[in-house]
Short mmCIF file of C-alpha atoms in Angstrom, two decimals:
data_model
loop_
_atom_site.label_atom_id
_atom_site.label_comp_id
_atom_site.label_asym_id
_atom_site.label_seq_id
_atom_site.Cartn_x
_atom_site.Cartn_y
_atom_site.Cartn_z
CA MET A 1 17.09 16.57 -9.79
CA HIS A 2 18.47 15.68 -6.72
CA LEU A 3 16.10 14.70 -3.37
CA THR A 4 17.00 15.24 0.29
CA TRP A 5 14.42 15.11 3.50
CA GLY A 6 13.94 18.01 5.69
CA PRO A 7 16.33 17.96 9.21
CA GLU A 8 13.37 16.91 10.70
CA GLU A 9 13.07 13.27 8.64
CA VAL A 10 16.97 13.35 8.93
CA ALA A 11 16.44 13.62 12.61
CA PHE A 12 14.34 11.01 13.11
CA ARG A 13 15.89 8.53 10.53
CA GLU A 14 19.01 9.23 12.78
CA GLU A 15 17.21 7.81 15.85
CA LEU A 16 15.67 5.10 14.53
CA GLY A 17 19.07 3.70 12.67
CA ALA A 18 20.48 4.44 16.72
CA PHE A 19 17.40 2.15 17.42
CA LEU A 20 18.17 -0.32 14.92
CA ASP A 21 22.23 -0.59 15.93
CA GLU A 22 21.24 -1.66 19.17
CA HIS A 23 18.27 -3.85 19.21
CA VAL A 24 18.66 -5.45 15.82
CA PRO A 25 18.83 -9.58 16.62
CA PRO A 26 21.62 -10.67 15.48
CA GLU A 27 20.27 -12.90 12.30
CA PHE A 28 19.55 -9.93 11.07
CA GLU A 29 22.64 -8.60 10.52
CA ARG A 30 23.41 -9.70 7.03
CA GLY A 31 19.80 -8.40 6.21
CA PHE A 32 17.45 -10.56 5.64
CA ASP A 33 17.46 -13.32 2.43
CA TYR A 34 14.06 -13.53 1.01
CA ALA A 35 15.10 -16.92 -0.47
CA GLY A 36 14.84 -18.62 3.03
CA GLU A 37 11.84 -17.62 3.94
CA GLY A 38 9.11 -20.78 5.74
CA GLY A 39 8.86 -22.88 7.95
CA GLU A 40 10.47 -26.48 6.34
CA VAL A 41 8.18 -29.27 5.81
CA GLY A 42 9.72 -32.75 6.53
CA ASP A 43 9.87 -35.98 4.48
CA ASP A 44 7.58 -36.90 7.61
CA GLY A 45 5.15 -34.56 6.14
CA GLN A 46 5.38 -32.78 9.75
CA LEU A 47 5.70 -29.20 9.49
CA ASP A 48 8.38 -27.39 11.74
CA ALA A 49 6.41 -24.74 13.37
CA ASP A 50 8.51 -23.05 15.06
CA ASN A 51 10.58 -22.10 11.91
CA ILE A 52 7.84 -20.47 10.53
CA ILE A 53 7.66 -17.28 13.48
CA PRO A 54 11.28 -18.21 15.47
CA ASP A 55 11.34 -17.09 19.03
CA TRP A 56 13.91 -14.83 18.74
CA ALA A 57 11.82 -13.00 15.59
CA ARG A 58 9.07 -12.47 18.33
CA ARG A 59 10.77 -10.78 20.96
CA TRP A 60 12.53 -8.27 17.72
CA GLN A 61 8.82 -7.41 16.96
CA ALA A 62 7.33 -7.10 21.02
CA THR A 63 10.80 -5.00 21.41
CA LEU A 64 10.14 -2.67 18.57
CA PHE A 65 6.29 -2.14 19.84
CA ASP A 66 7.88 -1.15 23.57
CA HIS A 67 9.93 1.30 21.66
CA GLY A 68 7.36 2.84 19.85
CA TRP A 69 8.95 1.41 16.62
CA MET A 70 6.22 -0.95 14.84
CA ILE A 71 3.92 1.07 14.17
CA PRO A 72 5.63 4.79 14.62
CA ALA A 73 2.31 6.64 13.35
CA TYR A 74 0.61 5.02 16.12
CA PRO A 75 -0.03 6.16 19.04
CA PRO A 76 2.32 5.14 22.21
CA GLU A 77 0.03 2.33 23.48
CA LEU A 78 -0.49 0.51 20.15
CA GLY A 79 3.34 0.32 19.33
CA GLY A 80 3.89 4.08 17.63
CA ARG A 81 5.35 7.50 18.54
CA ASN A 82 2.52 9.25 16.54
CA ALA A 83 5.04 10.11 13.39
CA THR A 84 4.09 11.83 10.72
CA LEU A 85 3.21 9.95 6.67
CA VAL A 86 6.55 11.08 5.71
CA GLN A 87 8.22 9.91 9.12
CA THR A 88 6.57 6.45 8.26
CA LEU A 89 8.29 5.99 4.65
CA VAL A 90 11.37 6.87 6.07
CA TYR A 91 10.50 4.27 8.83
CA LEU A 92 9.89 2.02 5.72
CA GLU A 93 12.42 2.71 3.59
CA GLU A 94 15.09 2.81 6.17
CA LEU A 95 14.27 -0.71 7.49
CA ALA A 96 13.98 -2.05 3.65
CA ARG A 97 17.39 -0.47 2.93
CA ARG A 98 19.26 -2.96 5.70
CA ARG A 99 16.52 -5.79 4.90
CA VAL A 100 15.20 -5.85 8.57
CA LEU A 101 11.97 -6.84 8.64
CA ARG A 102 9.43 -5.90 11.59
CA SER A 103 7.75 -9.26 12.32
CA PHE A 104 7.54 -12.81 11.09
CA HIS A 105 3.18 -12.28 10.39
CA TYR A 106 2.07 -9.14 9.13
CA PRO A 107 -1.69 -10.53 8.85
CA GLY A 108 -2.12 -8.52 12.80
CA TYR A 109 -0.49 -6.05 12.20
CA GLY A 110 -0.53 -5.23 9.13
CA ILE A 111 -4.52 -5.88 8.05
CA VAL A 112 -6.70 -6.66 10.71
CA SER A 113 -5.70 -4.23 13.39
CA PRO A 114 -6.04 -1.00 10.97
CA SER A 115 -9.65 -2.88 9.55
CA LEU A 116 -10.45 -3.33 13.30
CA LEU A 117 -9.44 0.75 14.30
CA GLU A 118 -11.60 1.28 11.06
CA PHE A 119 -14.70 -1.09 11.53
CA GLY A 120 -14.46 -2.50 14.77
CA ASN A 121 -16.65 -2.45 18.00
CA GLU A 122 -14.24 -1.04 21.15
CA GLU A 123 -14.25 -4.29 22.60
CA GLN A 124 -13.17 -6.11 19.13
CA LYS A 125 -10.57 -2.58 18.96
CA LYS A 126 -8.88 -4.39 22.37
CA LEU A 127 -7.40 -6.86 20.46
CA VAL A 128 -5.14 -4.36 17.79
CA PRO A 129 -2.51 -4.27 21.38
CA ALA A 130 -1.87 -8.04 21.05
CA ALA A 131 -1.90 -8.19 16.77
CA VAL A 132 0.71 -4.99 16.71
CA ARG A 133 2.94 -6.98 19.10
CA GLY A 134 2.15 -10.22 17.65
CA ASP A 135 1.55 -11.54 20.98
CA THR A 136 -1.58 -12.66 19.23
CA ILE A 137 -0.86 -14.91 16.20
CA TRP A 138 -3.83 -13.66 12.95
CA CYS A 139 -4.09 -15.61 9.51
CA ILE A 140 -6.67 -14.39 6.57
CA GLY A 141 -9.25 -16.68 5.06
CA MET A 142 -9.73 -14.49 1.81
CA SER A 143 -8.83 -16.98 -1.15
CA GLU A 144 -10.50 -20.14 -1.87
CA PRO A 145 -10.13 -22.60 -4.26
CA ASN A 146 -12.52 -20.94 -7.36
CA ALA A 147 -12.08 -16.95 -5.47
CA GLY A 148 -8.46 -15.71 -5.09
CA SER A 149 -7.68 -12.89 -7.73
CA ASP A 150 -12.03 -12.76 -8.10
CA LEU A 151 -12.58 -12.13 -4.13
CA ALA A 152 -15.76 -12.02 -4.59
CA GLY A 153 -16.40 -15.16 -5.65
CA LEU A 154 -16.42 -16.90 -1.93
CA GLN A 155 -18.49 -19.54 -1.81
CA THR A 156 -17.66 -19.98 1.72
CA ARG A 157 -21.14 -19.67 4.01
CA ALA A 158 -22.33 -18.49 7.20
CA THR A 159 -25.81 -19.21 8.33
CA ARG A 160 -27.27 -17.50 11.23
CA ASP A 161 -28.68 -19.79 13.95
CA GLY A 162 -29.75 -17.89 16.63
CA ASP A 163 -26.75 -16.19 18.70
CA ARG A 164 -23.84 -17.58 16.53
CA PHE A 165 -23.39 -18.10 12.83
CA ILE A 166 -22.79 -21.51 11.51
CA VAL A 167 -19.50 -21.92 8.79
CA ASN A 168 -19.03 -23.95 6.28
CA GLY A 169 -16.31 -24.29 3.17
CA GLN A 170 -12.91 -24.08 2.60
CA LYS A 171 -10.06 -20.95 1.84
CA VAL A 172 -6.75 -21.32 0.74
CA TRP A 173 -3.12 -20.44 0.31
CA THR A 174 -4.29 -18.69 4.18
CA SER A 175 -0.72 -17.79 5.59
CA TYR A 176 -0.12 -18.54 8.76
CA ALA A 177 -3.06 -20.92 9.58
CA MET A 178 -0.88 -23.50 11.25
CA VAL A 179 -0.06 -21.65 13.61
CA ALA A 180 -2.31 -18.68 14.31
CA GLN A 181 -4.96 -17.86 17.20
CA LYS A 182 -7.18 -16.37 15.49
CA CYS A 183 -8.27 -15.52 11.99
CA PHE A 184 -10.09 -13.46 9.82
CA VAL A 185 -12.82 -14.76 7.84
CA TYR A 186 -14.55 -13.50 4.74
CA VAL A 187 -17.77 -15.79 4.19
CA ARG A 188 -21.32 -15.68 2.24
CA THR A 189 -23.95 -14.24 4.69
CA ASP A 190 -26.37 -13.62 1.43
CA ALA A 191 -26.24 -15.54 -1.55
CA ASP A 192 -29.60 -14.39 -3.56
CA VAL A 193 -27.82 -10.43 -3.94
CA PRO A 194 -25.09 -9.80 -6.49
CA LYS A 195 -21.76 -11.04 -5.16
CA HIS A 196 -19.80 -7.45 -4.19
CA LYS A 197 -22.59 -8.40 -1.76
CA GLY A 198 -23.36 -10.40 0.77
CA ILE A 199 -20.28 -11.04 1.91
CA SER A 200 -19.41 -10.32 6.34
CA LEU A 201 -15.84 -10.58 7.73
CA LEU A 202 -15.67 -12.65 11.23
CA ILE A 203 -13.74 -13.61 13.82
CA VAL A 204 -12.66 -16.87 14.16
CA ASP A 205 -10.63 -19.07 16.96
CA MET A 206 -8.53 -21.06 15.22
CA ASP A 207 -9.15 -23.83 18.11
CA THR A 208 -12.81 -23.76 17.34
CA PRO A 209 -13.77 -27.10 16.64
CA GLY A 210 -14.56 -27.94 13.30
CA ILE A 211 -11.60 -26.44 11.64
CA GLU A 212 -8.93 -28.66 9.60
CA VAL A 213 -5.93 -26.56 8.65
CA ARG A 214 -3.70 -28.60 5.98
CA PRO A 215 0.03 -27.43 5.25
CA LEU A 216 0.94 -27.12 1.34
CA ARG A 217 4.83 -27.43 0.86
CA HIS A 218 6.59 -25.11 -1.90
CA LEU A 219 8.83 -26.17 -4.20
CA SER A 220 11.60 -25.32 -2.15
CA ARG A 221 10.35 -27.16 0.63
CA SER A 222 8.95 -24.67 2.38
CA ALA A 223 5.37 -24.56 4.55
CA GLY A 224 4.08 -20.86 4.20
CA PHE A 225 0.58 -21.16 3.71
CA ALA A 226 -2.40 -24.20 4.64
CA GLU A 227 -5.62 -25.22 2.97
CA VAL A 228 -8.11 -23.98 6.26
CA PHE A 229 -11.68 -26.22 6.47
CA PHE A 230 -13.98 -25.23 8.68
CA THR A 231 -16.93 -27.49 8.94
CA ASP A 232 -20.05 -26.37 10.61
CA VAL A 233 -18.11 -24.25 12.48
CA GLU A 234 -19.93 -21.98 15.47
CA VAL A 235 -19.00 -18.36 15.41
CA PRO A 236 -20.81 -16.07 18.41
CA ALA A 237 -22.42 -13.73 16.68
CA GLU A 238 -20.90 -10.65 18.23
CA ASN A 239 -18.00 -11.86 16.09
CA ILE A 240 -19.51 -9.67 12.88
CA VAL A 241 -16.99 -7.17 12.24
CA GLY A 242 -19.36 -3.96 10.95
CA GLU A 243 -22.08 -4.34 9.46
CA VAL A 244 -24.13 -7.78 8.37
CA ASN A 245 -23.31 -8.23 3.94
CA ASP A 246 -20.47 -4.78 4.64
CA GLY A 247 -17.93 -7.19 4.03
CA TRP A 248 -17.33 -6.28 0.77
CA ARG A 249 -15.99 -2.42 1.93
CA ILE A 250 -13.84 -4.38 4.47
CA THR A 251 -12.10 -6.34 2.16
CA GLN A 252 -10.80 -2.90 -0.14
CA GLY A 253 -9.35 -1.94 3.35
CA SER A 254 -7.73 -4.40 4.13
CA LEU A 255 -6.39 -5.18 0.92
CA ALA A 256 -5.44 -0.98 0.62
CA HIS A 257 -3.59 -1.54 3.94
CA GLU A 258 -2.06 -4.77 2.98
CA ARG A 259 -0.15 -2.77 -0.22
CA ALA A 260 0.14 0.61 1.47
CA GLY A 261 3.37 -0.18 1.91
CA LEU A 262 4.54 -3.21 0.54
CA TRP A 263 6.04 -0.52 -3.12
CA VAL A 264 9.24 0.54 -0.34
CA GLU A 265 9.33 -3.06 0.11
CA GLY A 266 9.21 -3.99 -3.31
CA VAL A 267 11.51 -1.20 -4.92
CA CYS A 268 14.21 -1.97 -1.62
CA ARG A 269 14.35 -5.21 -2.61
CA LEU A 270 14.87 -4.91 -6.40
CA ASP A 271 17.76 -2.24 -5.91
CA ALA A 272 18.89 -5.13 -3.18
CA SER A 273 18.74 -8.05 -6.19
CA VAL A 274 20.92 -4.99 -8.74
CA LEU A 275 23.64 -5.00 -6.05
CA SER A 276 24.11 -8.68 -5.66
CA LEU A 277 23.99 -9.10 -9.76
CA ILE A 278 26.97 -7.04 -10.09
CA ASP A 279 28.87 -8.84 -7.05
CA VAL A 280 28.03 -12.05 -9.62
CA ALA A 281 28.79 -10.24 -12.62
CA GLN A 282 32.24 -8.79 -11.03
CA ARG A 283 32.94 -12.67 -9.51
CA ARG A 284 32.81 -14.48 -12.53
CA GLY A 285 34.66 -11.76 -15.01
CA LEU A 286 31.69 -10.39 -16.16
CA ASP A 287 31.77 -6.85 -15.48
CA GLN A 288 33.69 -5.84 -18.45
CA ASP A 289 30.87 -7.36 -20.95
CA ALA A 290 29.35 -4.67 -22.82
CA GLY A 291 25.54 -6.76 -22.71
CA VAL A 292 26.13 -7.57 -18.86
CA ARG A 293 26.52 -4.23 -18.10
CA ARG A 294 23.83 -2.94 -20.13
CA ASP A 295 21.69 -4.94 -19.22
CA ILE A 296 22.27 -4.47 -15.15
CA ALA A 297 21.90 -0.92 -16.10
CA THR A 298 18.65 -0.77 -17.26
CA MET A 299 17.60 -2.76 -14.16
CA TYR A 300 19.07 0.06 -12.19
CA GLU A 301 17.28 2.71 -14.32
CA GLN A 302 14.15 1.02 -13.71
CA ALA A 303 14.32 -0.08 -10.45
CA SER A 304 15.58 4.07 -10.21
CA SER A 305 12.41 4.80 -11.85
CA LEU A 306 10.07 3.48 -9.97
CA ARG A 307 10.94 5.11 -6.56
CA ALA A 308 10.58 8.47 -8.15
CA LEU A 309 6.88 6.51 -9.46
CA GLY A 310 6.42 5.62 -5.61
CA TYR A 311 7.31 8.80 -4.22
CA LYS A 312 4.97 10.60 -7.01
CA GLY A 313 1.60 7.71 -5.48
CA PHE A 314 2.85 8.74 -1.70
CA ALA A 315 2.31 12.51 -2.12
CA SER A 316 -1.00 12.06 -4.28
CA PHE A 317 -1.85 9.82 -1.05
CA ALA A 318 -0.68 11.92 1.21
CA GLN A 319 -2.49 14.79 0.50
CA GLY A 320 -5.81 12.27 0.40
CA SER A 321 -6.05 11.80 -3.41
CA SER A 322 -6.46 7.86 -4.65
CA ALA A 323 -2.32 6.89 -5.26
CA PRO A 324 -3.59 3.70 -8.61
CA GLU A 325 0.67 4.25 -8.77
CA HIS A 326 0.96 2.12 -6.45
CA SER A 327 -0.94 -0.96 -8.33
CA TYR A 328 1.83 -0.29 -11.11
CA MET A 329 4.54 -0.34 -8.56
CA LYS A 330 3.18 -3.87 -6.91
CA MET A 331 2.84 -5.69 -10.11
CA ALA A 332 6.21 -3.58 -11.53
CA THR A 333 8.52 -4.66 -9.01
CA SER A 334 7.17 -8.23 -8.72
CA GLU A 335 7.85 -9.04 -12.43
CA MET A 336 11.11 -6.91 -12.56
CA GLY A 337 12.30 -8.80 -9.36
CA LYS A 338 11.83 -12.48 -11.46
CA ALA A 339 13.15 -11.10 -14.10
CA ALA A 340 16.93 -10.42 -11.41
CA CYS A 341 16.49 -13.44 -10.31
CA GLU A 342 16.35 -15.34 -13.76
CA TYR A 343 19.26 -12.96 -15.32
CA GLY A 344 21.02 -13.62 -11.46
CA MET A 345 20.86 -17.69 -12.71
CA GLN A 346 21.81 -16.44 -16.06
CA LEU A 347 25.23 -15.17 -14.75
CA GLN A 348 26.00 -18.06 -12.70
CA GLY A 349 25.88 -19.96 -16.41
CA ALA A 350 25.58 -24.03 -16.58
CA TYR A 351 25.22 -24.46 -12.57
CA GLY A 352 23.69 -21.47 -12.06
CA PRO A 353 19.88 -23.42 -11.59
CA VAL A 354 21.90 -26.21 -9.66
CA MET A 355 21.59 -26.47 -5.17
CA ASP A 356 24.34 -28.62 -4.99
CA PRO A 357 26.66 -26.45 -3.47
CA GLU A 358 29.50 -28.56 -4.95
CA ARG A 359 28.81 -27.15 -8.13
CA GLY A 360 26.13 -24.64 -8.25
CA GLU A 361 27.44 -20.73 -6.69
CA GLU A 362 26.35 -19.77 -3.18
CA ASN A 363 24.06 -22.51 -2.48
CA GLY A 364 21.73 -22.22 -4.97
CA ARG A 365 20.57 -19.53 -3.96
CA TRP A 366 19.31 -17.57 -7.51
CA VAL A 367 17.73 -20.10 -8.40
CA ASN A 368 15.67 -20.62 -4.88
CA TYR A 369 14.41 -16.37 -4.71
CA PHE A 370 13.98 -17.03 -8.64
CA PHE A 371 11.17 -20.00 -7.22
CA MET A 372 9.99 -17.66 -4.49
CA SER A 373 9.50 -14.68 -6.97
CA PHE A 374 6.64 -16.49 -8.00
CA ALA A 375 4.89 -15.60 -5.36
CA ASN A 376 5.89 -11.68 -4.80
CA THR A 377 3.67 -11.52 -8.70
CA ILE A 378 0.40 -12.73 -6.15
CA ALA A 379 0.75 -12.28 -2.55
CA GLY A 380 -1.07 -8.65 -1.91
CA GLY A 381 -2.21 -8.24 -5.40
CA SER A 382 -2.15 -10.41 -8.41
CA SER A 383 -0.31 -9.34 -11.11
CA GLU A 384 -3.84 -9.86 -13.14
CA ILE A 385 -5.51 -8.01 -10.62
CA GLN A 386 -3.28 -4.51 -10.74
CA ARG A 387 -3.77 -5.08 -14.47
CA ASN A 388 -7.52 -4.42 -14.08
CA ILE A 389 -7.14 -1.93 -11.42
CA ILE A 390 -4.46 -0.09 -13.71
CA ALA A 391 -7.05 -0.34 -17.23
CA GLN A 392 -10.11 0.70 -15.50
CA ARG A 393 -8.63 3.58 -12.74
CA VAL A 394 -6.16 4.97 -14.59
CA LEU A 395 -6.34 4.47 -18.49
CA GLY A 396 -9.62 5.02 -17.76
CA LEU A 397 -10.66 1.25 -19.72
CA PRO A 398 -14.39 -0.01 -19.40
CA ARG A 399 -14.74 -3.32 -17.13
CA SER A 400 -14.28 -6.44 -18.41
#
């Protein structure tokens, strides 16, 4: 079977390609290297925040918005061109194929904006253009030390006091908190109801007194996450999104927005890893080894099968049905990506896990990517969460 796009999609891709050829920053000329993301932390423990969202990346996001290519399905005033769902898929595939990122901070355009457009009031919707263009940097306060995969167990409290809420608690693994101006904070506003109820969503300015941000350093020395502590933080009551105690419904919408496009990036990232493995095998004279050829061919087949499954899920989603395939896609692409990185180190031999440029190849790219690949099995919903969704919604098994 050979899949092809229609003439409208082909024309759309050509227009996009021409724009990218003219405007893509030189920093993306060879494609984004996922092994090198995140800001660096020096020996003094201080974070180089400029590396998290470089100025050139901010200008690139603004350029996409101004030309209607930031979120093509949105209207022009929100950085789009009223593209169809299929055109959006073409757009995501083309960016992923070229390994070009739209933005270095996804929460604003990927989670906050669609959530505000669906659940926010008219004043809150006015925050969307700046979030999509990247003029305002957002972070998402969901995970907590005892409520990561089990989001409903969050314990950060918000107590109503007249025309304000008083927030106390701690978030963790909060991306971009070090540089964000605003935060979507999920809080517990009623502790006397079942845990899925009693959750609300607040918009919090990150310079509000009582907020402390502590960057978390990765094994790679980068710091893309942080802990955020809230101590008697006063938040205006009008900053609540939706209704009080209706936050769980918004969380499901927020997570769905985040995961909807992850499978495209995951499959394209897997494709790129397979091509890189072929390069390593050829460079080390292993491309005629029957075992290596079989292993890489198997990964290629798996990546192609996942792409076909993604198209199936997309077709269901476009027709208004749920697409549980995307949960499997999220889990499978991230887990296979981790396996591909490990295989890359094996192909490089004894020095595969070595980052010393005088001994290891590619300056330790594969081992660094391997460490980073663990994050992909957590971000956007951990593999354990995806397995639970598959068990309940695909296999029909009872909730444990």
